[in-house]
PDB file of C-alpha atoms in Angstrom:
ATOM      1  CA  MET A 220       6.206 -33.233  -9.467  1.00  0.00           C
ATOM      2  CA  LYS A 221       6.140 -34.240  -5.819  1.00  0.00           C
ATOM      3  CA  GLU A 222       3.482 -36.796  -5.029  1.00  0.00           C
ATOM      4  CA  HIS A 223       1.784 -37.173  -1.663  1.00  0.00           C
ATOM      5  CA  THR A 224      -1.563 -38.682  -0.702  1.00  0.00           C
ATOM      6  CA  ASN A 225      -4.177 -36.013  -1.385  1.00  0.00           C
ATOM      7  CA  THR A 226      -6.369 -36.271   1.695  1.00  0.00           C
ATOM      8  CA  ASN A 227      -7.766 -32.749   1.343  1.00  0.00           C
ATOM      9  CA  LYS A 228      -9.868 -31.805  -1.625  1.00  0.00           C
ATOM     10  CA  VAL A 229      -8.192 -29.280  -3.891  1.00  0.00           C
ATOM     11  CA  PHE A 230     -10.063 -27.796  -6.816  1.00  0.00           C
ATOM     12  CA  CYS A 231     -10.297 -24.451  -8.615  1.00  0.00           C
ATOM     13  CA  ARG A 232     -11.648 -23.759 -12.072  1.00  0.00           C
ATOM     14  CA  SER A 233     -12.396 -20.056 -11.773  1.00  0.00           C
ATOM     15  CA  GLU A 234     -11.943 -16.865  -9.787  1.00  0.00           C
ATOM     16  CA  TYR A 235     -15.636 -16.727  -8.840  1.00  0.00           C
ATOM     17  CA  ASP A 236     -16.962 -20.153  -7.823  1.00  0.00           C
ATOM     18  CA  THR A 237     -17.838 -20.547  -4.131  1.00  0.00           C
ATOM     19  CA  LEU A 238     -14.676 -20.253  -2.059  1.00  0.00           C
ATOM     20  CA  LYS A 239     -14.372 -23.036   0.536  1.00  0.00           C
ATOM     21  CA  ARG A 240     -10.705 -23.124   1.581  1.00  0.00           C
ATOM     22  CA  VAL A 241      -7.995 -20.488   1.276  1.00  0.00           C
ATOM     23  CA  VAL A 242      -4.410 -19.831   2.428  1.00  0.00           C
ATOM     24  CA  LEU A 243      -3.502 -16.538   4.134  1.00  0.00           C
ATOM     25  CA  CYS A 244      -0.592 -15.150   6.147  1.00  0.00           C
ATOM     26  CA  GLN A 245      -0.838 -12.455   8.791  1.00  0.00           C
ATOM     27  CA  PRO A 246       1.060  -9.185   8.065  1.00  0.00           C
ATOM     28  CA  GLN A 247       3.108  -9.406  11.243  1.00  0.00           C
ATOM     29  CA  TYR A 248       6.346  -8.333   9.534  1.00  0.00           C
ATOM     30  CA  MET A 249       4.931  -6.461   6.549  1.00  0.00           C
ATOM     31  CA  THR A 250       7.217  -3.643   5.475  1.00  0.00           C
ATOM     32  CA  ILE A 251       8.366  -1.874   2.316  1.00  0.00           C
ATOM     33  CA  ARG A 252      11.977  -2.870   1.762  1.00  0.00           C
ATOM     34  CA  GLN A 253      12.155  -2.753  -2.014  1.00  0.00           C
ATOM     35  CA  VAL A 254       9.658  -0.567  -3.908  1.00  0.00           C
ATOM     36  CA  ILE A 255       7.697  -2.739  -6.369  1.00  0.00           C
ATOM     37  CA  ASN A 256       4.955  -0.467  -7.714  1.00  0.00           C
ATOM     38  CA  SER A 257       3.528   3.072  -7.615  1.00  0.00           C
ATOM     39  CA  THR A 258       1.405   2.296  -4.555  1.00  0.00           C
ATOM     40  CA  GLN A 259       4.446   1.272  -2.520  1.00  0.00           C
ATOM     41  CA  GLU A 260       6.418   4.224  -3.892  1.00  0.00           C
ATOM     42  CA  HIS A 261       3.734   6.598  -2.660  1.00  0.00           C
ATOM     43  CA  PHE A 262       3.637   5.167   0.874  1.00  0.00           C
ATOM     44  CA  LYS A 263       7.331   4.297   1.347  1.00  0.00           C
ATOM     45  CA  LYS A 264       8.177   7.421   3.388  1.00  0.00           C
ATOM     46  CA  GLN A 265       4.930   7.236   5.346  1.00  0.00           C
ATOM     47  CA  GLY A 266       5.620   3.667   6.436  1.00  0.00           C
ATOM     48  CA  LEU A 267       3.215   0.984   7.607  1.00  0.00           C
ATOM     49  CA  HIS A 268       1.277   0.749  10.857  1.00  0.00           C
ATOM     50  CA  ILE A 269       1.524  -2.954  11.710  1.00  0.00           C
ATOM     51  CA  GLU A 270      -1.098  -2.979  14.477  1.00  0.00           C
ATOM     52  CA  ARG A 271      -3.618  -1.366  12.133  1.00  0.00           C
ATOM     53  CA  ALA A 272      -2.678  -3.780   9.361  1.00  0.00           C
ATOM     54  CA  LEU A 273      -3.184  -6.747  11.710  1.00  0.00           C
ATOM     55  CA  GLN A 274      -6.606  -5.436  12.773  1.00  0.00           C
ATOM     56  CA  GLN A 275      -7.722  -4.953   9.164  1.00  0.00           C
ATOM     57  CA  HIS A 276      -6.434  -8.382   8.189  1.00  0.00           C
ATOM     58  CA  GLU A 277      -8.295  -9.927  11.137  1.00  0.00           C
ATOM     59  CA  GLU A 278     -11.535  -8.277  10.016  1.00  0.00           C
ATOM     60  CA  PHE A 279     -10.969  -9.723   6.548  1.00  0.00           C
ATOM     61  CA  VAL A 280     -10.372 -13.196   8.027  1.00  0.00           C
ATOM     62  CA  ASN A 281     -13.488 -12.953  10.203  1.00  0.00           C
ATOM     63  CA  THR A 282     -15.537 -12.008   7.143  1.00  0.00           C
ATOM     64  CA  LEU A 283     -14.262 -15.053   5.248  1.00  0.00           C
ATOM     65  CA  LYS A 284     -15.123 -17.292   8.208  1.00  0.00           C
ATOM     66  CA  LYS A 285     -18.588 -15.737   8.416  1.00  0.00           C
ATOM     67  CA  TYR A 286     -19.231 -17.187   4.958  1.00  0.00           C
ATOM     68  CA  ASP A 287     -18.043 -20.654   6.064  1.00  0.00           C
ATOM     69  CA  ILE A 288     -14.676 -20.392   4.353  1.00  0.00           C
ATOM     70  CA  ASP A 289     -11.907 -22.482   5.933  1.00  0.00           C
ATOM     71  CA  VAL A 290      -8.928 -20.139   6.448  1.00  0.00           C
ATOM     72  CA  VAL A 291      -5.460 -21.689   6.611  1.00  0.00           C
ATOM     73  CA  PHE A 292      -2.593 -19.592   8.001  1.00  0.00           C
ATOM     74  CA  LEU A 293       1.009 -19.991   6.901  1.00  0.00           C
ATOM     75  CA  PRO A 294       3.587 -19.182   9.598  1.00  0.00           C
ATOM     76  CA  TYR A 295       5.062 -15.712   9.124  1.00  0.00           C
ATOM     77  CA  HIS A 296       8.787 -14.950   9.127  1.00  0.00           C
ATOM     78  CA  LYS A 297      10.624 -11.672   9.642  1.00  0.00           C
ATOM     79  CA  LYS A 298      12.804 -12.230   6.563  1.00  0.00           C
ATOM     80  CA  TYR A 299       9.728 -12.257   4.272  1.00  0.00           C
ATOM     81  CA  PRO A 300       8.209  -8.729   4.416  1.00  0.00           C
ATOM     82  CA  GLU A 301       5.647  -9.413   1.664  1.00  0.00           C
ATOM     83  CA  GLN A 302       4.481 -12.823   2.884  1.00  0.00           C
ATOM     84  CA  VAL A 303       0.962 -11.472   3.445  1.00  0.00           C
ATOM     85  CA  PHE A 304       0.493 -11.693  -0.353  1.00  0.00           C
ATOM     86  CA  THR A 305      -0.012 -15.456  -0.484  1.00  0.00           C
ATOM     87  CA  ARG A 306      -1.574 -15.375  -3.960  1.00  0.00           C
ATOM     88  CA  ASP A 307       1.851 -14.938  -5.519  1.00  0.00           C
ATOM     89  CA  ILE A 308       3.470 -18.045  -4.039  1.00  0.00           C
ATOM     90  CA  GLY A 309       1.117 -20.460  -5.751  1.00  0.00           C
ATOM     91  CA  PHE A 310      -2.065 -21.032  -7.714  1.00  0.00           C
ATOM     92  CA  THR A 311      -4.568 -23.843  -8.146  1.00  0.00           C
ATOM     93  CA  ILE A 312      -5.688 -25.122 -11.555  1.00  0.00           C
ATOM     94  CA  GLY A 313      -8.199 -27.935 -11.423  1.00  0.00           C
ATOM     95  CA  GLU A 314      -6.969 -30.462  -8.864  1.00  0.00           C
ATOM     96  CA  THR A 315      -3.346 -29.290  -8.911  1.00  0.00           C
ATOM     97  CA  ILE A 316      -1.618 -26.733  -6.717  1.00  0.00           C
ATOM     98  CA  PHE A 317       1.355 -25.121  -8.415  1.00  0.00           C
ATOM     99  CA  VAL A 318       4.074 -23.726  -6.180  1.00  0.00           C
ATOM    100  CA  ALA A 319       5.481 -20.636  -7.855  1.00  0.00           C
ATOM    101  CA  ASN A 320       9.079 -19.695  -8.484  1.00  0.00           C
ATOM    102  CA  MET A 321       9.483 -16.233  -6.953  1.00  0.00           C
ATOM    103  CA  ALA A 322      11.268 -13.700  -9.137  1.00  0.00           C
ATOM    104  CA  THR A 323      12.885 -11.419  -6.550  1.00  0.00           C
ATOM    105  CA  ASP A 324      15.328 -11.866  -3.686  1.00  0.00           C
ATOM    106  CA  ALA A 325      12.877 -10.143  -1.311  1.00  0.00           C
ATOM    107  CA  ARG A 326      10.368 -12.958  -1.796  1.00  0.00           C
ATOM    108  CA  SER A 327      12.601 -15.921  -2.611  1.00  0.00           C
ATOM    109  CA  GLY A 328      12.063 -18.605   0.020  1.00  0.00           C
ATOM    110  CA  GLU A 329       8.394 -17.866   0.704  1.00  0.00           C
ATOM    111  CA  GLU A 330       7.522 -20.828  -1.491  1.00  0.00           C
ATOM    112  CA  ASN A 331       9.355 -23.165   0.903  1.00  0.00           C
ATOM    113  CA  VAL A 332       6.946 -22.209   3.701  1.00  0.00           C
ATOM    114  CA  LEU A 333       4.015 -23.166   1.469  1.00  0.00           C
ATOM    115  CA  LYS A 334       5.682 -26.429   0.405  1.00  0.00           C
ATOM    116  CA  GLN A 335       6.287 -27.391   4.026  1.00  0.00           C
ATOM    117  CA  TRP A 336       2.612 -26.844   4.857  1.00  0.00           C
ATOM    118  CA  LEU A 337       1.455 -28.820   1.808  1.00  0.00           C
ATOM    119  CA  GLU A 338       3.754 -31.698   2.710  1.00  0.00           C
ATOM    120  CA  ASP A 339       2.580 -31.672   6.334  1.00  0.00           C
ATOM    121  CA  GLU A 340      -1.020 -31.823   5.079  1.00  0.00           C
ATOM    122  CA  GLU A 341      -0.098 -34.539   2.534  1.00  0.00           C
ATOM    123  CA  ILE A 342      -1.376 -32.417  -0.343  1.00  0.00           C
ATOM    124  CA  SER A 343       0.331 -33.030  -3.669  1.00  0.00           C
ATOM    125  CA  TYR A 344       1.786 -30.101  -5.583  1.00  0.00           C
ATOM    126  CA  PHE A 345       3.628 -29.273  -8.779  1.00  0.00           C
ATOM    127  CA  ASN A 346       6.843 -27.403  -8.078  1.00  0.00           C
ATOM    128  CA  LEU A 347       7.726 -24.873 -10.791  1.00  0.00           C
ATOM    129  CA  VAL A 348      11.474 -24.454 -10.515  1.00  0.00           C
ATOM    130  CA  LYS A 349      12.988 -23.520 -13.895  1.00  0.00           C
ATOM    131  CA  GLU A 350      10.972 -20.515 -15.039  1.00  0.00           C
ATOM    132  CA  LYS A 351       9.783 -17.529 -13.030  1.00  0.00           C
ATOM    133  CA  ILE A 352       6.075 -17.189 -12.295  1.00  0.00           C
ATOM    134  CA  GLU A 353       3.949 -15.580  -9.589  1.00  0.00           C
ATOM    135  CA  GLY A 354       0.280 -16.290  -8.919  1.00  0.00           C
ATOM    136  CA  GLY A 355      -0.783 -12.653  -9.277  1.00  0.00           C
ATOM    137  CA  ASP A 356      -0.225 -13.132 -13.011  1.00  0.00           C
ATOM    138  CA  VAL A 357      -2.495 -16.208 -13.261  1.00  0.00           C
ATOM    139  CA  ILE A 358      -6.261 -15.716 -13.696  1.00  0.00           C
ATOM    140  CA  ILE A 359      -8.469 -18.755 -14.310  1.00  0.00           C
ATOM    141  CA  ASP A 360     -11.855 -18.827 -16.013  1.00  0.00           C
ATOM    142  CA  GLN A 361     -13.025 -22.399 -16.637  1.00  0.00           C
ATOM    143  CA  ASP A 362     -11.276 -23.600 -19.816  1.00  0.00           C
ATOM    144  CA  THR A 363      -9.179 -20.438 -20.121  1.00  0.00           C
ATOM    145  CA  VAL A 364      -6.085 -19.513 -18.134  1.00  0.00           C
ATOM    146  CA  TYR A 365      -4.822 -15.952 -18.566  1.00  0.00           C
ATOM    147  CA  VAL A 366      -1.122 -15.563 -17.798  1.00  0.00           C
ATOM    148  CA  GLY A 367       0.234 -12.041 -17.480  1.00  0.00           C
ATOM    149  CA  LEU A 368       3.688 -11.474 -18.955  1.00  0.00           C
ATOM    150  CA  SER A 369       5.591  -9.326 -16.510  1.00  0.00           C
ATOM    151  CA  SER A 370       8.930  -8.903 -14.802  1.00  0.00           C
ATOM    152  CA  ARG A 371       7.743 -11.747 -12.531  1.00  0.00           C
ATOM    153  CA  THR A 372       6.291 -14.226 -15.098  1.00  0.00           C
ATOM    154  CA  THR A 373       7.727 -15.477 -18.399  1.00  0.00           C
ATOM    155  CA  GLN A 374       6.397 -16.709 -21.742  1.00  0.00           C
ATOM    156  CA  LYS A 375       8.264 -19.993 -21.222  1.00  0.00           C
ATOM    157  CA  VAL A 376       6.294 -20.855 -18.098  1.00  0.00           C
ATOM    158  CA  ALA A 377       3.028 -20.068 -19.899  1.00  0.00           C
ATOM    159  CA  ASP A 378       4.094 -22.443 -22.676  1.00  0.00           C
ATOM    160  CA  HIS A 379       4.872 -25.056 -20.027  1.00  0.00           C
ATOM    161  CA  LEU A 380       1.375 -24.731 -18.553  1.00  0.00           C
ATOM    162  CA  GLN A 381      -0.137 -25.115 -22.020  1.00  0.00           C
ATOM    163  CA  ARG A 382       1.819 -28.345 -22.540  1.00  0.00           C
ATOM    164  CA  LEU A 383       0.553 -29.660 -19.202  1.00  0.00           C
ATOM    165  CA  TYR A 384      -3.075 -28.800 -20.034  1.00  0.00           C
ATOM    166  CA  SER A 385      -3.950 -29.592 -23.631  1.00  0.00           C
ATOM    167  CA  ASN A 386      -7.643 -29.242 -22.692  1.00  0.00           C
ATOM    168  CA  LEU A 387      -7.188 -25.633 -21.540  1.00  0.00           C
ATOM    169  CA  ASN A 388      -6.482 -22.481 -23.509  1.00  0.00           C
ATOM    170  CA  VAL A 389      -3.535 -20.647 -21.949  1.00  0.00           C
ATOM    171  CA  ILE A 390      -3.609 -17.044 -23.198  1.00  0.00           C
ATOM    172  CA  THR A 391      -0.660 -14.772 -22.457  1.00  0.00           C
ATOM    173  CA  ILE A 392      -1.488 -11.151 -21.626  1.00  0.00           C
ATOM    174  CA  PRO A 393       1.282  -8.551 -21.894  1.00  0.00           C
ATOM    175  CA  PHE A 394       0.725  -5.410 -19.826  1.00  0.00           C
ATOM    176  CA  LYS A 395       2.664  -2.363 -18.667  1.00  0.00           C
ATOM    177  CA  GLU A 396       5.391  -3.603 -16.357  1.00  0.00           C
ATOM    178  CA  LYS A 397       4.965  -0.877 -13.738  1.00  0.00           C
ATOM    179  CA  TYR A 398       1.683  -2.473 -12.611  1.00  0.00           C
ATOM    180  CA  LEU A 399       3.577  -5.553 -11.356  1.00  0.00           C
ATOM    181  CA  HIS A 400       0.932  -8.295 -11.742  1.00  0.00           C
ATOM    182  CA  LEU A 401      -1.963  -8.939 -14.108  1.00  0.00           C
ATOM    183  CA  ASP A 402      -4.477  -8.806 -11.244  1.00  0.00           C
ATOM    184  CA  CYS A 403      -3.544  -5.142 -10.714  1.00  0.00           C
ATOM    185  CA  VAL A 404      -5.049  -4.279 -14.132  1.00  0.00           C
ATOM    186  CA  PHE A 405      -7.551  -7.087 -14.798  1.00  0.00           C
ATOM    187  CA  ASN A 406      -9.749  -9.518 -12.854  1.00  0.00           C
ATOM    188  CA  VAL A 407     -12.638 -11.839 -13.717  1.00  0.00           C
ATOM    189  CA  VAL A 408     -15.516 -11.717 -11.207  1.00  0.00           C
ATOM    190  CA  SER A 409     -18.180 -13.868 -12.924  1.00  0.00           C
ATOM    191  CA  PRO A 410     -18.601 -15.856 -16.153  1.00  0.00           C
ATOM    192  CA  ASP A 411     -19.557 -12.647 -17.947  1.00  0.00           C
ATOM    193  CA  VAL A 412     -18.169  -9.699 -15.925  1.00  0.00           C
ATOM    194  CA  ALA A 413     -14.569  -8.529 -15.495  1.00  0.00           C
ATOM    195  CA  ILE A 414     -12.833  -5.457 -14.065  1.00  0.00           C
ATOM    196  CA  ILE A 415     -10.172  -3.755 -16.169  1.00  0.00           C
ATOM    197  CA  TYR A 416      -7.758  -0.848 -16.110  1.00  0.00           C
ATOM    198  CA  PRO A 417      -7.516  -0.127 -19.851  1.00  0.00           C
ATOM    199  CA  ASP A 418      -4.438   2.115 -19.642  1.00  0.00           C
ATOM    200  CA  GLY A 419      -2.388  -0.824 -18.384  1.00  0.00           C
ATOM    201  CA  LEU A 420      -3.098  -2.993 -21.442  1.00  0.00           C
ATOM    202  CA  THR A 421      -2.786  -2.878 -25.225  1.00  0.00           C
ATOM    203  CA  LYS A 422      -5.769  -2.474 -27.545  1.00  0.00           C
ATOM    204  CA  LYS A 423      -5.456  -6.113 -28.640  1.00  0.00           C
ATOM    205  CA  GLU A 424      -5.937  -7.392 -25.082  1.00  0.00           C
ATOM    206  CA  ILE A 425      -8.721  -4.900 -24.324  1.00  0.00           C
ATOM    207  CA  ASP A 426     -10.577  -6.039 -27.454  1.00  0.00           C
ATOM    208  CA  LEU A 427     -10.105  -9.688 -26.448  1.00  0.00           C
ATOM    209  CA  PHE A 428     -11.570  -9.081 -22.989  1.00  0.00           C
ATOM    210  CA  ALA A 429     -14.395  -6.936 -24.404  1.00  0.00           C
ATOM    211  CA  SER A 430     -15.387  -9.816 -26.690  1.00  0.00           C
ATOM    212  CA  ARG A 431     -15.725 -12.126 -23.673  1.00  0.00           C
ATOM    213  CA  TYR A 432     -16.921  -9.958 -20.785  1.00  0.00           C
ATOM    214  CA  ASP A 433     -18.997  -6.990 -19.745  1.00  0.00           C
ATOM    215  CA  LEU A 434     -16.086  -4.798 -18.656  1.00  0.00           C
ATOM    216  CA  ILE A 435     -16.059  -2.491 -15.641  1.00  0.00           C
ATOM    217  CA  SER A 436     -13.313   0.076 -16.266  1.00  0.00           C
ATOM    218  CA  VAL A 437     -11.440   1.583 -13.344  1.00  0.00           C
ATOM    219  CA  SER A 438      -9.895   5.047 -13.311  1.00  0.00           C
ATOM    220  CA  GLU A 439      -6.220   5.813 -12.717  1.00  0.00           C
ATOM    221  CA  LEU A 440      -7.021   6.635  -9.082  1.00  0.00           C
ATOM    222  CA  GLU A 441      -8.948   3.399  -8.560  1.00  0.00           C
ATOM    223  CA  GLN A 442      -6.123   1.410 -10.144  1.00  0.00           C
ATOM    224  CA  PHE A 443      -3.747   3.070  -7.682  1.00  0.00           C
ATOM    225  CA  GLN A 444      -6.205   1.999  -4.965  1.00  0.00           C
ATOM    226  CA  LEU A 445      -6.134  -1.546  -6.435  1.00  0.00           C
ATOM    227  CA  GLY A 446      -9.730  -1.430  -7.648  1.00  0.00           C
ATOM    228  CA  THR A 447      -9.263  -4.524  -9.815  1.00  0.00           C
ATOM    229  CA  ASN A 448      -7.831  -6.539  -6.925  1.00  0.00           C
ATOM    230  CA  VAL A 449     -11.154  -7.603  -5.435  1.00  0.00           C
ATOM    231  CA  LEU A 450     -11.910 -11.107  -4.163  1.00  0.00           C
ATOM    232  CA  SER A 451     -14.947 -13.064  -5.288  1.00  0.00           C
ATOM    233  CA  ILE A 452     -16.114 -15.566  -2.673  1.00  0.00           C
ATOM    234  CA  GLY A 453     -18.892 -17.013  -4.841  1.00  0.00           C
ATOM    235  CA  ASN A 454     -22.649 -16.505  -5.243  1.00  0.00           C
ATOM    236  CA  LYS A 455     -21.969 -13.044  -6.749  1.00  0.00           C
ATOM    237  CA  ARG A 456     -20.377 -11.806  -3.502  1.00  0.00           C
ATOM    238  CA  ILE A 457     -17.328  -9.576  -3.871  1.00  0.00           C
ATOM    239  CA  ILE A 458     -14.978  -8.248  -1.180  1.00  0.00           C
ATOM    240  CA  SER A 459     -13.822  -4.763  -2.142  1.00  0.00           C
ATOM    241  CA  LEU A 460     -12.349  -1.585  -0.678  1.00  0.00           C
ATOM    242  CA  PRO A 461     -14.904   1.056   0.416  1.00  0.00           C
ATOM    243  CA  ILE A 462     -12.840   3.831  -1.220  1.00  0.00           C
ATOM    244  CA  ASN A 463     -13.388   2.389  -4.717  1.00  0.00           C
ATOM    245  CA  ASN A 464     -16.897   3.803  -5.078  1.00  0.00           C
ATOM    246  CA  ASN A 465     -17.214   3.528  -8.855  1.00  0.00           C
ATOM    247  CA  VAL A 466     -16.128  -0.135  -8.944  1.00  0.00           C
ATOM    248  CA  ASN A 467     -18.519  -1.000  -6.128  1.00  0.00           C
ATOM    249  CA  ASP A 468     -21.435   0.901  -7.700  1.00  0.00           C
ATOM    250  CA  GLN A 469     -20.858  -0.766 -11.063  1.00  0.00           C
ATOM    251  CA  LEU A 470     -20.740  -4.197  -9.424  1.00  0.00           C
ATOM    252  CA  ARG A 471     -23.966  -3.561  -7.516  1.00  0.00           C
ATOM    253  CA  LYS A 472     -25.693  -2.427 -10.714  1.00  0.00           C
ATOM    254  CA  ARG A 473     -24.820  -5.837 -12.150  1.00  0.00           C
ATOM    255  CA  GLY A 474     -26.387  -7.687  -9.252  1.00  0.00           C
ATOM    256  CA  PHE A 475     -23.330  -8.322  -7.083  1.00  0.00           C
ATOM    257  CA  GLU A 476     -23.335  -8.104  -3.295  1.00  0.00           C
ATOM    258  CA  VAL A 477     -20.328  -5.947  -2.428  1.00  0.00           C
ATOM    259  CA  ILE A 478     -18.796  -6.535   1.004  1.00  0.00           C
ATOM    260  CA  GLU A 479     -16.713  -3.479   1.887  1.00  0.00           C
ATOM    261  CA  ILE A 480     -13.720  -3.932   4.194  1.00  0.00           C
ATOM    262  CA  ASP A 481     -11.167  -1.285   5.112  1.00  0.00           C
ATOM    263  CA  PHE A 482      -7.796  -2.592   3.901  1.00  0.00           C
ATOM    264  CA  SER A 483      -6.117   0.807   3.654  1.00  0.00           C
ATOM    265  CA  GLU A 484      -3.016  -0.191   5.624  1.00  0.00           C
ATOM    266  CA  ILE A 485      -2.438  -3.440   3.710  1.00  0.00           C
ATOM    267  CA  ILE A 486      -2.683  -1.793   0.288  1.00  0.00           C
ATOM    268  CA  LYS A 487       0.189   0.513   1.185  1.00  0.00           C
ATOM    269  CA  SER A 488       2.417  -2.488   0.548  1.00  0.00           C
ATOM    270  CA  GLY A 489       1.076  -2.841  -2.989  1.00  0.00           C
ATOM    271  CA  GLY A 490      -1.629  -5.535  -2.814  1.00  0.00           C
ATOM    272  CA  SER A 491      -5.247  -6.008  -1.802  1.00  0.00           C
ATOM    273  CA  PHE A 492      -7.784  -8.796  -1.213  1.00  0.00           C
ATOM    274  CA  ARG A 493      -6.929 -11.018  -4.178  1.00  0.00           C
ATOM    275  CA  CYS A 494      -3.210 -10.670  -3.484  1.00  0.00           C
ATOM    276  CA  CYS A 495      -3.742 -11.789   0.131  1.00  0.00           C
ATOM    277  CA  THR A 496      -5.553 -15.058  -0.704  1.00  0.00           C
ATOM    278  CA  LEU A 497      -4.428 -18.334  -2.246  1.00  0.00           C
ATOM    279  CA  PRO A 498      -7.577 -20.377  -2.974  1.00  0.00           C
ATOM    280  CA  LEU A 499      -7.270 -24.143  -2.540  1.00  0.00           C
ATOM    281  CA  LEU A 500     -10.895 -25.108  -3.027  1.00  0.00           C
ATOM    282  CA  ARG A 501     -13.765 -23.535  -4.908  1.00  0.00           C
ATOM    283  CA  GLU A 502     -17.055 -25.312  -5.569  1.00  0.00           C
ATOM    284  CA  ASN A 503     -19.545 -24.390  -8.272  1.00  0.00           C
TER     285      ASN A 503
END
């Protein structure tokens, strides 16, 4: 654990409390170097249009600012083609920011950019160095932390988190490896509503989630279009892709305000709104 004076408030206990401060990185050098999921596989030959991606990302940022969310930008580097997906390099539980241990060579080193910013801001952090974990596999709901078991995140690191937080229930969630991160098949958007892609999970996990939430199921197409990877900014407001009509309709029927933003160029690289945001501060 590296200790610094914590002059900036850091706090997250859920995926849906009011978002106040968040870390992003512009997709200046976004490219598909190493195919990581079916979405990237599909778009690899087509390639990415960086100017369009930058415009879409800017619209996303402007929307966050419109709702009085403080947006922090990490400096981008050419050697990190997936740096736009800041969610994976860390996660916040309570008053602690965890800096992840990236599992692949393509992303190894991104965490050092985050650590440098945290140190410059004198924000304390917990550096996970022994076991692999990425923030896309960590979903927080008050006293429960769901940790997806994937090629990027191990059982050992979930056990480590449980030892650190005896007051929390760390539940490991295995899922089909081809979907990369847990937030590509499951996401919690309120205390009683979650989005799920059932085909990516086992019956045991589906039954667990069904016992806790009103589940919105996404189709195979909407999973491919990252329908679960929405971002809640609080007060039942959700940022979602306009192409995921069923998800958006189901959310609206449950009283959510759905803010639709075109992110079609960004998702070609395999992630959407949740992937592109690392929350530092949420207030209930």
